[in-house]
Amino acid sequence: MKKQIKNNVYWVGKVDWELRKFHGDEYSTHKGSTYNSYLVQEEKTVLIDTVWSPFAREFVDNLAQEIDLNKIDYIVINHGEIDHSGALPVLMEQIPDVPIYCTANAVKSLKGQFHQDWNFQVVKTGDKLDLGNGKELIFVEMAMLHWPDSMATYMTGNNILFSNDAFGQHLATEELFNDLVDQCDLYGESIKYYANILTPFSRILKRKLDEILALNLQIDIIATSHGVIWRDNPMQIVEKYAQWCDDYQENQISVIYDTMWGGTKRLAEKIAEGISSADPEVKVKVINIAKTDVNDAITEVFKAKTVVIGSPTINRTILHSVAGLIELMRGLGFKKKKAGAFGCYGWSGEAVKYIRELLEKAGFQLIDEELKTTWYPDNDQQLAAVEFGKKIAKA
Ligand code: FEO
């Protein structure tokens, strides 16, 4: 059933309460998600984005109950990823000639995925589409936010920015609007989404935000493609993005480890104790990466000014949980964060050196001190871990 957003603009998307993994299994969605599609019914009727492929038939059937599909004049595809374009094949069977407005890169991504030669109309930043009733759509390319094909669409008159992935969150909700959902859930899912998806593009985002703000558009609503629609103080999420894209960090140190027989875990706890005793103001998070959702752990890396990573030595290397985490950190390209390494070993003891090498390649600024102990740490070694924690706090 369509839901009114403002005047003649309606939400016609899909709420996916069951979703627990996204991008294959790469991203955890503890609270589900939504695929937001919008129907604009001015003199011209426009569909903005669709939904993920598994819901294509349901989406098109629902849409056909709301309007005669042949009344759709234009389709706008802000981004070719199949969580937004996935219903196109089913829809275009019904209305094969309707023009699809998208970026040149979206033509490539849509053709690459669906192998169809639909009626693509390529648009660039500043191009406009007249809707009648004195309103128009204005397109803004958002290349690499987060695919080369991404764009946003601004509707004049109603002052709605259809931002696609930007400003979204994976949060299933029937209420649709930001003022109607649990604010802790909303903040938590927004920052996790930024940390895990948008961090690599922070520099580009910074420039794009400046560019959008310079346009002086009146933005009354930000209609994202996942999660809530920002209608209550919509610029609050833009302000958050401005902070998050600027080498964001809080006064937090995250200690992340895996352990085999508890030695490295004991070190982690003692390091946390040392950090806290040296600086009671700093927030310390201790995370066993093998027992914690990796995307939640990445959010704690994003918030941290310093991360301390630990693994025991196994087969002359580190545990794969820790290796996977650091590889994820490397790909996300965090900037201006410090890092330290620690771990237990029985005989060869390569882990700490290897963690340091990986962290350096991942762009972290290494703290000189490291902590490497044998077998299960005795009292002196545990005291050394507390002292190491104090040095981390002061670094
Ligand atoms: Fe929500 Fe990049 O797709």
mmCIF file of C-alpha atoms and ligand atoms in Angstrom:
data_model
loop_
_atom_site.group_PDB
_atom_site.id
_atom_site.type_symbol
_atom_site.label_atom_id
_atom_site.label_comp_id
_atom_site.label_asym_id
_atom_site.label_seq_id
_atom_site.Cartn_x
_atom_site.Cartn_y
_atom_site.Cartn_z
ATOM 1 C CA MET A 1 0.000 0.000 0.000
ATOM 2 C CA LYS A 2 1.401 3.393 -0.898
ATOM 3 C CA LYS A 3 2.109 5.846 1.905
ATOM 4 C CA GLN A 4 2.110 9.600 1.483
ATOM 5 C CA ILE A 5 5.424 11.368 2.008
ATOM 6 C CA LYS A 6 4.373 14.886 1.048
ATOM 7 C CA ASN A 7 1.688 16.176 -1.328
ATOM 8 C CA ASN A 8 1.767 13.981 -4.436
ATOM 9 C CA VAL A 9 4.818 11.989 -3.413
ATOM 10 C CA TYR A 10 4.328 8.467 -2.049
ATOM 11 C CA TRP A 11 6.457 5.634 -0.681
ATOM 12 C CA VAL A 12 5.865 2.371 -2.575
ATOM 13 C CA GLY A 13 8.818 0.320 -1.311
ATOM 14 C CA LYS A 14 9.281 -2.864 0.694
ATOM 15 C CA VAL A 15 9.950 -3.322 4.414
ATOM 16 C CA ASP A 16 12.209 -6.351 4.922
ATOM 17 C CA TRP A 17 11.867 -7.297 8.585
ATOM 18 C CA GLU A 18 13.656 -10.637 8.140
ATOM 19 C CA LEU A 19 16.879 -9.455 6.531
ATOM 20 C CA ARG A 20 19.902 -10.340 8.687
ATOM 21 C CA LYS A 21 22.715 -10.232 6.104
ATOM 22 C CA PHE A 22 23.257 -7.815 3.243
ATOM 23 C CA HIS A 23 25.789 -7.567 0.393
ATOM 24 C CA GLY A 24 25.866 -11.369 0.445
ATOM 25 C CA ASP A 25 27.042 -12.098 3.969
ATOM 26 C CA GLU A 26 29.318 -9.066 4.275
ATOM 27 C CA TYR A 27 27.057 -6.757 6.291
ATOM 28 C CA SER A 28 24.907 -7.696 9.274
ATOM 29 C CA THR A 29 21.433 -6.204 9.430
ATOM 30 C CA HIS A 30 20.261 -6.985 12.965
ATOM 31 C CA LYS A 31 17.165 -4.838 12.537
ATOM 32 C CA GLY A 32 16.225 -5.671 8.954
ATOM 33 C CA SER A 33 16.022 -3.003 6.262
ATOM 34 C CA THR A 34 13.779 -1.287 3.776
ATOM 35 C CA TYR A 35 14.081 -0.750 0.033
ATOM 36 C CA ASN A 36 12.456 2.616 -0.517
ATOM 37 C CA SER A 37 10.842 3.331 -3.833
ATOM 38 C CA TYR A 38 8.900 6.511 -4.506
ATOM 39 C CA LEU A 39 5.996 7.405 -6.759
ATOM 40 C CA VAL A 40 5.615 11.030 -7.809
ATOM 41 C CA GLN A 41 2.172 11.837 -9.234
ATOM 42 C CA GLU A 42 2.241 15.330 -10.656
ATOM 43 C CA GLU A 43 1.139 16.030 -14.253
ATOM 44 C CA LYS A 44 3.810 13.486 -15.013
ATOM 45 C CA THR A 45 4.053 10.250 -13.088
ATOM 46 C CA VAL A 46 7.540 9.177 -12.068
ATOM 47 C CA LEU A 47 8.820 6.105 -10.275
ATOM 48 C CA ILE A 48 12.076 6.710 -8.377
ATOM 49 C CA ASP A 49 14.052 3.500 -7.766
ATOM 50 C CA THR A 50 12.555 0.050 -7.190
ATOM 51 C CA VAL A 51 13.294 -2.740 -4.677
ATOM 52 C CA TRP A 52 15.587 -5.761 -4.281
ATOM 53 C CA SER A 53 15.134 -8.565 -6.822
ATOM 54 C CA PRO A 54 13.462 -11.161 -4.505
ATOM 55 C CA PHE A 55 10.592 -8.707 -3.984
ATOM 56 C CA ALA A 56 10.238 -7.728 -7.652
ATOM 57 C CA ARG A 57 6.958 -9.518 -8.353
ATOM 58 C CA GLU A 58 5.361 -8.361 -5.091
ATOM 59 C CA PHE A 59 6.526 -4.795 -5.777
ATOM 60 C CA VAL A 60 5.144 -4.669 -9.317
ATOM 61 C CA ASP A 61 1.844 -6.279 -8.261
ATOM 62 C CA ASN A 62 1.438 -3.739 -5.436
ATOM 63 C CA LEU A 63 2.324 -0.875 -7.752
ATOM 64 C CA ALA A 64 -0.242 -2.076 -10.292
ATOM 65 C CA GLN A 65 -2.895 -1.896 -7.575
ATOM 66 C CA GLU A 66 -2.028 1.747 -6.934
ATOM 67 C CA ILE A 67 -1.782 2.959 -10.533
ATOM 68 C CA ASP A 68 -2.165 1.808 -14.086
ATOM 69 C CA LEU A 69 1.484 0.978 -14.884
ATOM 70 C CA ASN A 70 0.996 2.484 -18.341
ATOM 71 C CA LYS A 71 0.530 5.862 -16.646
ATOM 72 C CA ILE A 72 4.188 5.870 -15.550
ATOM 73 C CA ASP A 73 5.890 8.483 -17.740
ATOM 74 C CA TYR A 74 9.432 8.180 -16.418
ATOM 75 C CA ILE A 75 11.546 5.931 -14.238
ATOM 76 C CA VAL A 76 14.502 7.367 -12.332
ATOM 77 C CA ILE A 77 17.178 4.924 -11.226
ATOM 78 C CA ASN A 78 19.520 6.686 -8.823
ATOM 79 C CA HIS A 79 21.807 3.656 -8.481
ATOM 80 C CA GLY A 80 22.116 0.335 -10.278
ATOM 81 C CA GLU A 81 22.763 -1.985 -7.327
ATOM 82 C CA ILE A 82 20.090 -4.675 -7.316
ATOM 83 C CA ASP A 83 18.615 -3.714 -3.954
ATOM 84 C CA HIS A 84 17.214 -0.691 -5.831
ATOM 85 C CA SER A 85 17.078 -1.758 -9.450
ATOM 86 C CA GLY A 86 16.149 -5.400 -8.876
ATOM 87 C CA ALA A 87 12.490 -5.051 -9.844
ATOM 88 C CA LEU A 88 13.281 -3.471 -13.222
ATOM 89 C CA PRO A 89 13.216 -6.718 -15.255
ATOM 90 C CA VAL A 90 9.697 -7.583 -14.043
ATOM 91 C CA LEU A 91 8.485 -4.000 -14.350
ATOM 92 C CA MET A 92 9.940 -3.449 -17.811
ATOM 93 C CA GLU A 93 8.162 -6.552 -19.110
ATOM 94 C CA GLN A 94 4.978 -4.533 -18.556
ATOM 95 C CA ILE A 95 6.188 -1.127 -19.745
ATOM 96 C CA PRO A 96 9.216 -1.801 -21.974
ATOM 97 C CA ASP A 97 9.395 1.635 -23.623
ATOM 98 C CA VAL A 98 9.256 3.890 -20.575
ATOM 99 C CA PRO A 99 12.445 5.977 -20.379
ATOM 100 C CA ILE A 100 14.853 5.237 -17.535
ATOM 101 C CA TYR A 101 16.739 8.325 -16.339
ATOM 102 C CA CYS A 102 20.120 7.471 -14.847
ATOM 103 C CA THR A 103 23.834 8.288 -15.078
ATOM 104 C CA ALA A 104 26.066 6.996 -17.860
ATOM 105 C CA ASN A 105 27.698 4.667 -15.355
ATOM 106 C CA ALA A 106 24.288 3.349 -14.332
ATOM 107 C CA VAL A 107 23.648 2.350 -17.955
ATOM 108 C CA LYS A 108 26.795 0.243 -17.694
ATOM 109 C CA SER A 109 25.857 -1.305 -14.350
ATOM 110 C CA LEU A 110 22.229 -1.966 -15.365
ATOM 111 C CA LYS A 111 23.237 -3.487 -18.713
ATOM 112 C CA GLY A 112 25.973 -5.459 -16.963
ATOM 113 C CA GLN A 113 23.519 -6.995 -14.546
ATOM 114 C CA PHE A 114 20.317 -7.354 -16.556
ATOM 115 C CA HIS A 115 21.612 -7.520 -20.156
ATOM 116 C CA GLN A 116 18.689 -5.491 -21.467
ATOM 117 C CA ASP A 117 18.664 -2.560 -23.862
ATOM 118 C CA TRP A 118 15.997 -0.481 -22.177
ATOM 119 C CA ASN A 119 15.235 3.132 -23.119
ATOM 120 C CA PHE A 120 18.052 4.710 -21.106
ATOM 121 C CA GLN A 121 18.198 8.501 -20.848
ATOM 122 C CA VAL A 122 21.586 9.581 -19.536
ATOM 123 C CA VAL A 123 21.608 12.542 -17.157
ATOM 124 C CA LYS A 124 24.347 14.644 -15.579
ATOM 125 C CA THR A 125 24.474 16.986 -12.600
ATOM 126 C CA GLY A 126 22.106 19.899 -13.144
ATOM 127 C CA ASP A 127 19.929 18.191 -15.763
ATOM 128 C CA LYS A 128 16.224 18.670 -15.130
ATOM 129 C CA LEU A 129 13.012 16.797 -15.813
ATOM 130 C CA ASP A 130 9.751 18.755 -15.922
ATOM 131 C CA LEU A 131 6.927 17.215 -13.896
ATOM 132 C CA GLY A 132 4.263 19.829 -14.659
ATOM 133 C CA ASN A 133 2.481 21.787 -11.912
ATOM 134 C CA GLY A 134 5.580 24.006 -11.737
ATOM 135 C CA LYS A 135 7.711 21.231 -10.306
ATOM 136 C CA GLU A 136 10.784 19.509 -11.640
ATOM 137 C CA LEU A 137 13.392 16.941 -10.798
ATOM 138 C CA ILE A 138 17.038 18.015 -10.748
ATOM 139 C CA PHE A 139 19.744 15.355 -10.901
ATOM 140 C CA VAL A 140 22.990 15.425 -8.929
ATOM 141 C CA GLU A 141 25.688 12.871 -9.741
ATOM 142 C CA MET A 142 27.113 11.217 -6.633
ATOM 143 C CA ALA A 143 29.900 9.168 -8.229
ATOM 144 C CA MET A 144 31.538 6.751 -5.763
ATOM 145 C CA LEU A 145 28.914 7.418 -3.115
ATOM 146 C CA HIS A 146 29.106 4.525 -3.123
ATOM 147 C CA TRP A 147 29.192 3.186 -6.701
ATOM 148 C CA PRO A 148 30.384 5.056 -9.821
ATOM 149 C CA ASP A 149 26.752 5.141 -10.981
ATOM 150 C CA SER A 150 25.207 6.719 -7.868
ATOM 151 C CA MET A 151 23.192 9.904 -8.077
ATOM 152 C CA ALA A 152 20.632 11.840 -6.068
ATOM 153 C CA THR A 153 17.469 13.513 -7.340
ATOM 154 C CA TYR A 154 16.014 16.736 -5.961
ATOM 155 C CA MET A 155 12.352 17.609 -6.393
ATOM 156 C CA THR A 156 11.551 21.318 -6.469
ATOM 157 C CA GLY A 157 8.302 22.569 -4.967
ATOM 158 C CA ASN A 158 8.215 19.755 -2.423
ATOM 159 C CA ASN A 159 11.917 20.274 -1.616
ATOM 160 C CA ILE A 160 12.654 16.577 -1.334
ATOM 161 C CA LEU A 161 16.130 15.143 -1.851
ATOM 162 C CA PHE A 162 15.923 11.516 -2.968
ATOM 163 C CA SER A 163 19.395 10.644 -1.760
ATOM 164 C CA ASN A 164 19.455 6.898 -2.504
ATOM 165 C CA ASP A 165 22.026 5.084 -0.308
ATOM 166 C CA ALA A 166 23.445 8.267 1.242
ATOM 167 C CA PHE A 167 22.021 9.079 4.697
ATOM 168 C CA GLY A 168 20.387 5.634 4.918
ATOM 169 C CA GLN A 169 20.436 2.911 7.515
ATOM 170 C CA HIS A 170 19.463 -0.741 7.600
ATOM 171 C CA LEU A 171 16.422 -0.401 9.835
ATOM 172 C CA ALA A 172 13.071 -1.996 9.125
ATOM 173 C CA THR A 173 10.184 0.314 10.047
ATOM 174 C CA GLU A 174 6.522 0.656 9.214
ATOM 175 C CA GLU A 175 6.527 4.225 10.555
ATOM 176 C CA LEU A 176 8.850 5.448 7.786
ATOM 177 C CA PHE A 177 9.827 8.804 9.306
ATOM 178 C CA ASN A 178 12.847 9.609 11.461
ATOM 179 C CA ASP A 179 10.817 11.214 14.243
ATOM 180 C CA LEU A 180 8.696 8.078 14.710
ATOM 181 C CA VAL A 181 11.382 5.451 15.293
ATOM 182 C CA ASP A 182 13.547 4.574 18.313
ATOM 183 C CA GLN A 183 16.286 7.234 18.243
ATOM 184 C CA CYS A 184 18.983 4.909 19.673
ATOM 185 C CA ASP A 185 18.264 2.343 16.953
ATOM 186 C CA LEU A 186 18.365 5.090 14.350
ATOM 187 C CA TYR A 187 21.680 6.541 15.497
ATOM 188 C CA GLY A 188 23.281 3.110 15.938
ATOM 189 C CA GLU A 189 22.282 1.879 12.502
ATOM 190 C CA SER A 190 23.219 5.188 10.829
ATOM 191 C CA ILE A 191 26.758 5.245 12.206
ATOM 192 C CA LYS A 192 27.262 1.513 11.530
ATOM 193 C CA TYR A 193 26.135 2.064 7.911
ATOM 194 C CA TYR A 194 28.556 4.960 7.510
ATOM 195 C CA ALA A 195 31.456 3.129 9.172
ATOM 196 C CA ASN A 196 31.071 -0.070 7.158
ATOM 197 C CA ILE A 197 29.981 1.268 3.767
ATOM 198 C CA LEU A 198 30.934 4.904 3.340
ATOM 199 C CA THR A 199 34.263 5.236 5.183
ATOM 200 C CA PRO A 200 36.356 4.569 2.028
ATOM 201 C CA PHE A 201 34.617 7.462 0.275
ATOM 202 C CA SER A 202 34.920 10.052 3.043
ATOM 203 C CA ARG A 203 37.147 12.412 1.035
ATOM 204 C CA ILE A 204 34.744 12.357 -1.928
ATOM 205 C CA LEU A 205 31.786 12.766 0.408
ATOM 206 C CA LYS A 206 33.341 15.810 2.029
ATOM 207 C CA ARG A 207 33.634 17.534 -1.366
ATOM 208 C CA LYS A 208 30.133 16.460 -2.390
ATOM 209 C CA LEU A 209 28.552 17.778 0.808
ATOM 210 C CA ASP A 210 30.219 21.148 0.191
ATOM 211 C CA GLU A 211 28.950 21.084 -3.395
ATOM 212 C CA ILE A 212 25.371 20.301 -2.323
ATOM 213 C CA LEU A 213 25.398 22.933 0.435
ATOM 214 C CA ALA A 214 26.719 25.514 -2.086
ATOM 215 C CA LEU A 215 23.646 24.894 -4.249
ATOM 216 C CA ASN A 216 21.588 26.433 -1.433
ATOM 217 C CA LEU A 217 18.730 24.036 -2.005
ATOM 218 C CA GLN A 218 15.902 24.178 0.481
ATOM 219 C CA ILE A 219 15.786 20.594 1.741
ATOM 220 C CA ASP A 220 12.622 19.801 3.700
ATOM 221 C CA ILE A 221 12.845 16.043 3.392
ATOM 222 C CA ILE A 222 15.660 13.590 2.699
ATOM 223 C CA ALA A 223 14.106 10.477 1.238
ATOM 224 C CA THR A 224 16.752 7.759 1.440
ATOM 225 C CA SER A 225 16.596 4.345 -0.147
ATOM 226 C CA HIS A 226 17.111 2.415 3.122
ATOM 227 C CA GLY A 227 15.456 2.962 6.474
ATOM 228 C CA VAL A 228 13.800 6.183 7.565
ATOM 229 C CA ILE A 229 12.824 9.268 5.628
ATOM 230 C CA TRP A 230 14.326 12.312 7.357
ATOM 231 C CA ARG A 231 11.549 14.894 7.743
ATOM 232 C CA ASP A 232 12.223 16.175 11.272
ATOM 233 C CA ASN A 233 15.308 18.389 11.012
ATOM 234 C CA PRO A 234 16.595 16.506 7.957
ATOM 235 C CA MET A 235 19.894 18.404 8.047
ATOM 236 C CA GLN A 236 20.816 16.604 11.286
ATOM 237 C CA ILE A 237 22.014 13.606 9.291
ATOM 238 C CA VAL A 238 23.911 15.874 6.871
ATOM 239 C CA GLU A 239 25.653 17.441 9.872
ATOM 240 C CA LYS A 240 26.508 13.972 11.192
ATOM 241 C CA TYR A 241 27.937 12.991 7.790
ATOM 242 C CA ALA A 242 30.032 16.172 7.831
ATOM 243 C CA GLN A 243 31.551 14.978 11.143
ATOM 244 C CA TRP A 244 31.883 11.341 10.127
ATOM 245 C CA CYS A 245 33.642 12.090 6.832
ATOM 246 C CA ASP A 246 36.211 14.296 8.573
ATOM 247 C CA ASP A 247 38.538 11.595 10.012
ATOM 248 C CA TYR A 248 35.999 10.943 12.728
ATOM 249 C CA GLN A 249 37.018 9.737 16.156
ATOM 250 C CA GLU A 250 35.681 9.820 19.690
ATOM 251 C CA ASN A 251 37.622 9.687 22.924
ATOM 252 C CA GLN A 252 37.571 5.901 22.689
ATOM 253 C CA ILE A 253 40.155 3.119 22.606
ATOM 254 C CA SER A 254 39.012 -0.243 21.254
ATOM 255 C CA VAL A 255 40.878 -3.391 22.312
ATOM 256 C CA ILE A 256 40.081 -6.167 19.853
ATOM 257 C CA TYR A 257 41.463 -9.693 20.095
ATOM 258 C CA ASP A 258 40.916 -13.386 19.638
ATOM 259 C CA THR A 259 42.239 -16.019 21.992
ATOM 260 C CA MET A 260 42.771 -19.796 22.096
ATOM 261 C CA TRP A 261 43.287 -20.722 25.769
ATOM 262 C CA GLY A 262 42.573 -17.365 27.381
ATOM 263 C CA GLY A 263 46.093 -15.872 27.567
ATOM 264 C CA THR A 264 45.550 -13.141 24.972
ATOM 265 C CA LYS A 265 42.109 -12.496 26.466
ATOM 266 C CA ARG A 266 43.721 -11.943 29.874
ATOM 267 C CA LEU A 267 46.154 -9.473 28.301
ATOM 268 C CA ALA A 268 43.247 -7.632 26.656
ATOM 269 C CA GLU A 269 41.477 -7.249 29.996
ATOM 270 C CA LYS A 270 44.629 -6.017 31.734
ATOM 271 C CA ILE A 271 45.403 -3.586 28.895
ATOM 272 C CA ALA A 272 41.879 -2.161 29.281
ATOM 273 C CA GLU A 273 42.498 -1.833 33.027
ATOM 274 C CA GLY A 274 45.727 0.068 32.350
ATOM 275 C CA ILE A 275 44.111 2.400 29.797
ATOM 276 C CA SER A 276 41.295 3.193 32.196
ATOM 277 C CA SER A 277 43.583 3.803 35.173
ATOM 278 C CA ALA A 278 45.770 6.185 33.139
ATOM 279 C CA ASP A 279 42.806 8.052 31.645
ATOM 280 C CA PRO A 280 39.459 7.569 33.407
ATOM 281 C CA GLU A 281 37.767 9.807 30.812
ATOM 282 C CA VAL A 282 38.516 7.591 27.838
ATOM 283 C CA LYS A 283 35.886 5.056 26.808
ATOM 284 C CA VAL A 284 37.403 1.566 26.532
ATOM 285 C CA LYS A 285 35.719 -1.194 24.541
ATOM 286 C CA VAL A 286 37.032 -4.774 24.777
ATOM 287 C CA ILE A 287 35.895 -7.007 21.933
ATOM 288 C CA ASN A 288 36.526 -10.677 21.222
ATOM 289 C CA ILE A 289 36.324 -10.588 17.440
ATOM 290 C CA ALA A 290 35.485 -14.301 17.184
ATOM 291 C CA LYS A 291 32.400 -13.761 19.346
ATOM 292 C CA THR A 292 31.345 -10.369 17.990
ATOM 293 C CA ASP A 293 29.669 -9.366 14.780
ATOM 294 C CA VAL A 294 32.468 -8.017 12.591
ATOM 295 C CA ASN A 295 30.446 -5.023 11.339
ATOM 296 C CA ASP A 296 29.692 -4.028 14.927
ATOM 297 C CA ALA A 297 33.410 -4.337 15.660
ATOM 298 C CA ILE A 298 34.207 -2.110 12.661
ATOM 299 C CA THR A 299 31.834 0.508 14.089
ATOM 300 C CA GLU A 300 33.966 0.463 17.262
ATOM 301 C CA VAL A 301 37.100 0.899 15.129
ATOM 302 C CA PHE A 302 35.399 3.856 13.417
ATOM 303 C CA LYS A 303 34.654 5.513 16.763
ATOM 304 C CA ALA A 304 38.108 4.852 18.220
ATOM 305 C CA LYS A 305 41.112 7.171 18.248
ATOM 306 C CA THR A 306 43.307 4.122 18.942
ATOM 307 C CA VAL A 307 42.807 0.409 18.319
ATOM 308 C CA VAL A 308 44.828 -2.289 20.056
ATOM 309 C CA ILE A 309 44.775 -5.619 18.294
ATOM 310 C CA GLY A 310 45.745 -8.957 19.830
ATOM 311 C CA SER A 311 46.205 -12.538 18.709
ATOM 312 C CA PRO A 312 48.129 -15.541 19.939
ATOM 313 C CA THR A 313 50.650 -17.055 17.550
ATOM 314 C CA ILE A 314 49.398 -20.078 15.645
ATOM 315 C CA ASN A 315 51.256 -21.778 12.795
ATOM 316 C CA ARG A 316 53.721 -18.837 12.861
ATOM 317 C CA THR A 317 50.898 -16.390 12.095
ATOM 318 C CA ILE A 318 47.681 -15.010 13.658
ATOM 319 C CA LEU A 319 44.147 -16.294 14.107
ATOM 320 C CA HIS A 320 42.045 -15.911 10.963
ATOM 321 C CA SER A 321 39.375 -13.890 12.780
ATOM 322 C CA VAL A 322 41.956 -11.193 13.516
ATOM 323 C CA ALA A 323 43.423 -11.380 9.990
ATOM 324 C CA GLY A 324 39.922 -10.945 8.507
ATOM 325 C CA LEU A 325 39.204 -7.954 10.691
ATOM 326 C CA ILE A 326 42.445 -6.190 9.767
ATOM 327 C CA GLU A 327 41.831 -6.857 6.069
ATOM 328 C CA LEU A 328 38.403 -5.236 6.436
ATOM 329 C CA MET A 329 40.025 -2.290 8.223
ATOM 330 C CA ARG A 330 42.574 -1.970 5.409
ATOM 331 C CA GLY A 331 39.869 -1.893 2.741
ATOM 332 C CA LEU A 332 37.871 0.750 4.579
ATOM 333 C CA GLY A 333 40.930 3.025 4.647
ATOM 334 C CA PHE A 334 40.606 4.573 8.098
ATOM 335 C CA LYS A 335 42.704 7.697 8.527
ATOM 336 C CA LYS A 336 44.511 9.309 11.461
ATOM 337 C CA LYS A 337 44.035 6.464 13.909
ATOM 338 C CA LYS A 338 46.730 5.012 16.148
ATOM 339 C CA ALA A 339 47.228 1.307 16.725
ATOM 340 C CA GLY A 340 49.083 -1.139 18.935
ATOM 341 C CA ALA A 341 49.553 -4.918 18.974
ATOM 342 C CA PHE A 342 49.783 -7.641 21.605
ATOM 343 C CA GLY A 343 49.565 -11.404 22.011
ATOM 344 C CA CYS A 344 50.695 -14.574 23.751
ATOM 345 C CA TYR A 345 52.805 -17.327 22.286
ATOM 346 C CA GLY A 346 54.282 -20.667 23.325
ATOM 347 C CA TRP A 347 57.406 -21.025 21.205
ATOM 348 C CA SER A 348 57.836 -19.117 17.892
ATOM 349 C CA GLY A 349 55.875 -15.881 18.630
ATOM 350 C CA GLU A 350 55.428 -14.183 15.229
ATOM 351 C CA ALA A 351 51.924 -12.794 15.880
ATOM 352 C CA VAL A 352 52.694 -9.350 17.291
ATOM 353 C CA LYS A 353 55.219 -8.476 14.602
ATOM 354 C CA TYR A 354 52.805 -9.648 11.920
ATOM 355 C CA ILE A 355 49.859 -7.685 13.348
ATOM 356 C CA ARG A 356 52.047 -4.590 13.363
ATOM 357 C CA GLU A 357 52.983 -5.116 9.708
ATOM 358 C CA LEU A 358 49.340 -5.558 8.747
ATOM 359 C CA LEU A 359 48.209 -2.507 10.712
ATOM 360 C CA GLU A 360 50.907 -0.385 9.114
ATOM 361 C CA LYS A 361 49.804 -1.509 5.635
ATOM 362 C CA ALA A 362 46.229 -0.704 6.682
ATOM 363 C CA GLY A 363 47.253 2.919 7.270
ATOM 364 C CA PHE A 364 47.321 3.008 11.057
ATOM 365 C CA GLN A 365 49.971 4.965 12.975
ATOM 366 C CA LEU A 366 51.774 2.416 15.109
ATOM 367 C CA ILE A 367 52.555 3.067 18.739
ATOM 368 C CA ASP A 368 56.195 2.131 19.480
ATOM 369 C CA GLU A 369 55.434 -0.147 22.401
ATOM 370 C CA GLU A 370 54.192 -3.679 21.854
ATOM 371 C CA LEU A 371 53.276 -6.470 24.255
ATOM 372 C CA LYS A 372 54.336 -10.040 23.713
ATOM 373 C CA THR A 373 54.208 -12.643 26.502
ATOM 374 C CA THR A 374 54.735 -16.396 26.735
ATOM 375 C CA TRP A 375 52.159 -19.075 27.576
ATOM 376 C CA TYR A 376 49.526 -17.864 30.030
ATOM 377 C CA PRO A 377 50.589 -14.504 31.535
ATOM 378 C CA ASP A 378 51.800 -14.727 35.141
ATOM 379 C CA ASN A 379 51.347 -11.876 37.625
ATOM 380 C CA ASP A 380 54.371 -9.957 36.357
ATOM 381 C CA GLN A 381 53.236 -10.300 32.757
ATOM 382 C CA GLN A 382 49.734 -9.162 33.698
ATOM 383 C CA LEU A 383 51.239 -6.133 35.417
ATOM 384 C CA ALA A 384 53.235 -5.514 32.242
ATOM 385 C CA ALA A 385 49.942 -5.565 30.330
ATOM 386 C CA VAL A 386 48.515 -2.921 32.685
ATOM 387 C CA GLU A 387 51.623 -0.792 32.079
ATOM 388 C CA PHE A 388 51.269 -1.327 28.303
ATOM 389 C CA GLY A 389 47.659 -0.109 28.613
ATOM 390 C CA LYS A 390 48.840 3.028 30.410
ATOM 391 C CA LYS A 391 51.314 3.740 27.606
ATOM 392 C CA ILE A 392 48.562 3.246 25.016
ATOM 393 C CA ALA A 393 46.384 5.746 26.876
ATOM 394 C CA LYS A 394 49.210 8.302 26.870
ATOM 395 C CA ALA A 395 50.367 7.696 23.292
HETATM 396 FE FE1 FEO B 1 21.488 0.166 -1.280
HETATM 397 FE FE2 FEO B 1 24.326 0.557 -3.011
HETATM 398 O O1 FEO B 1 22.683 -0.157 -2.664
#
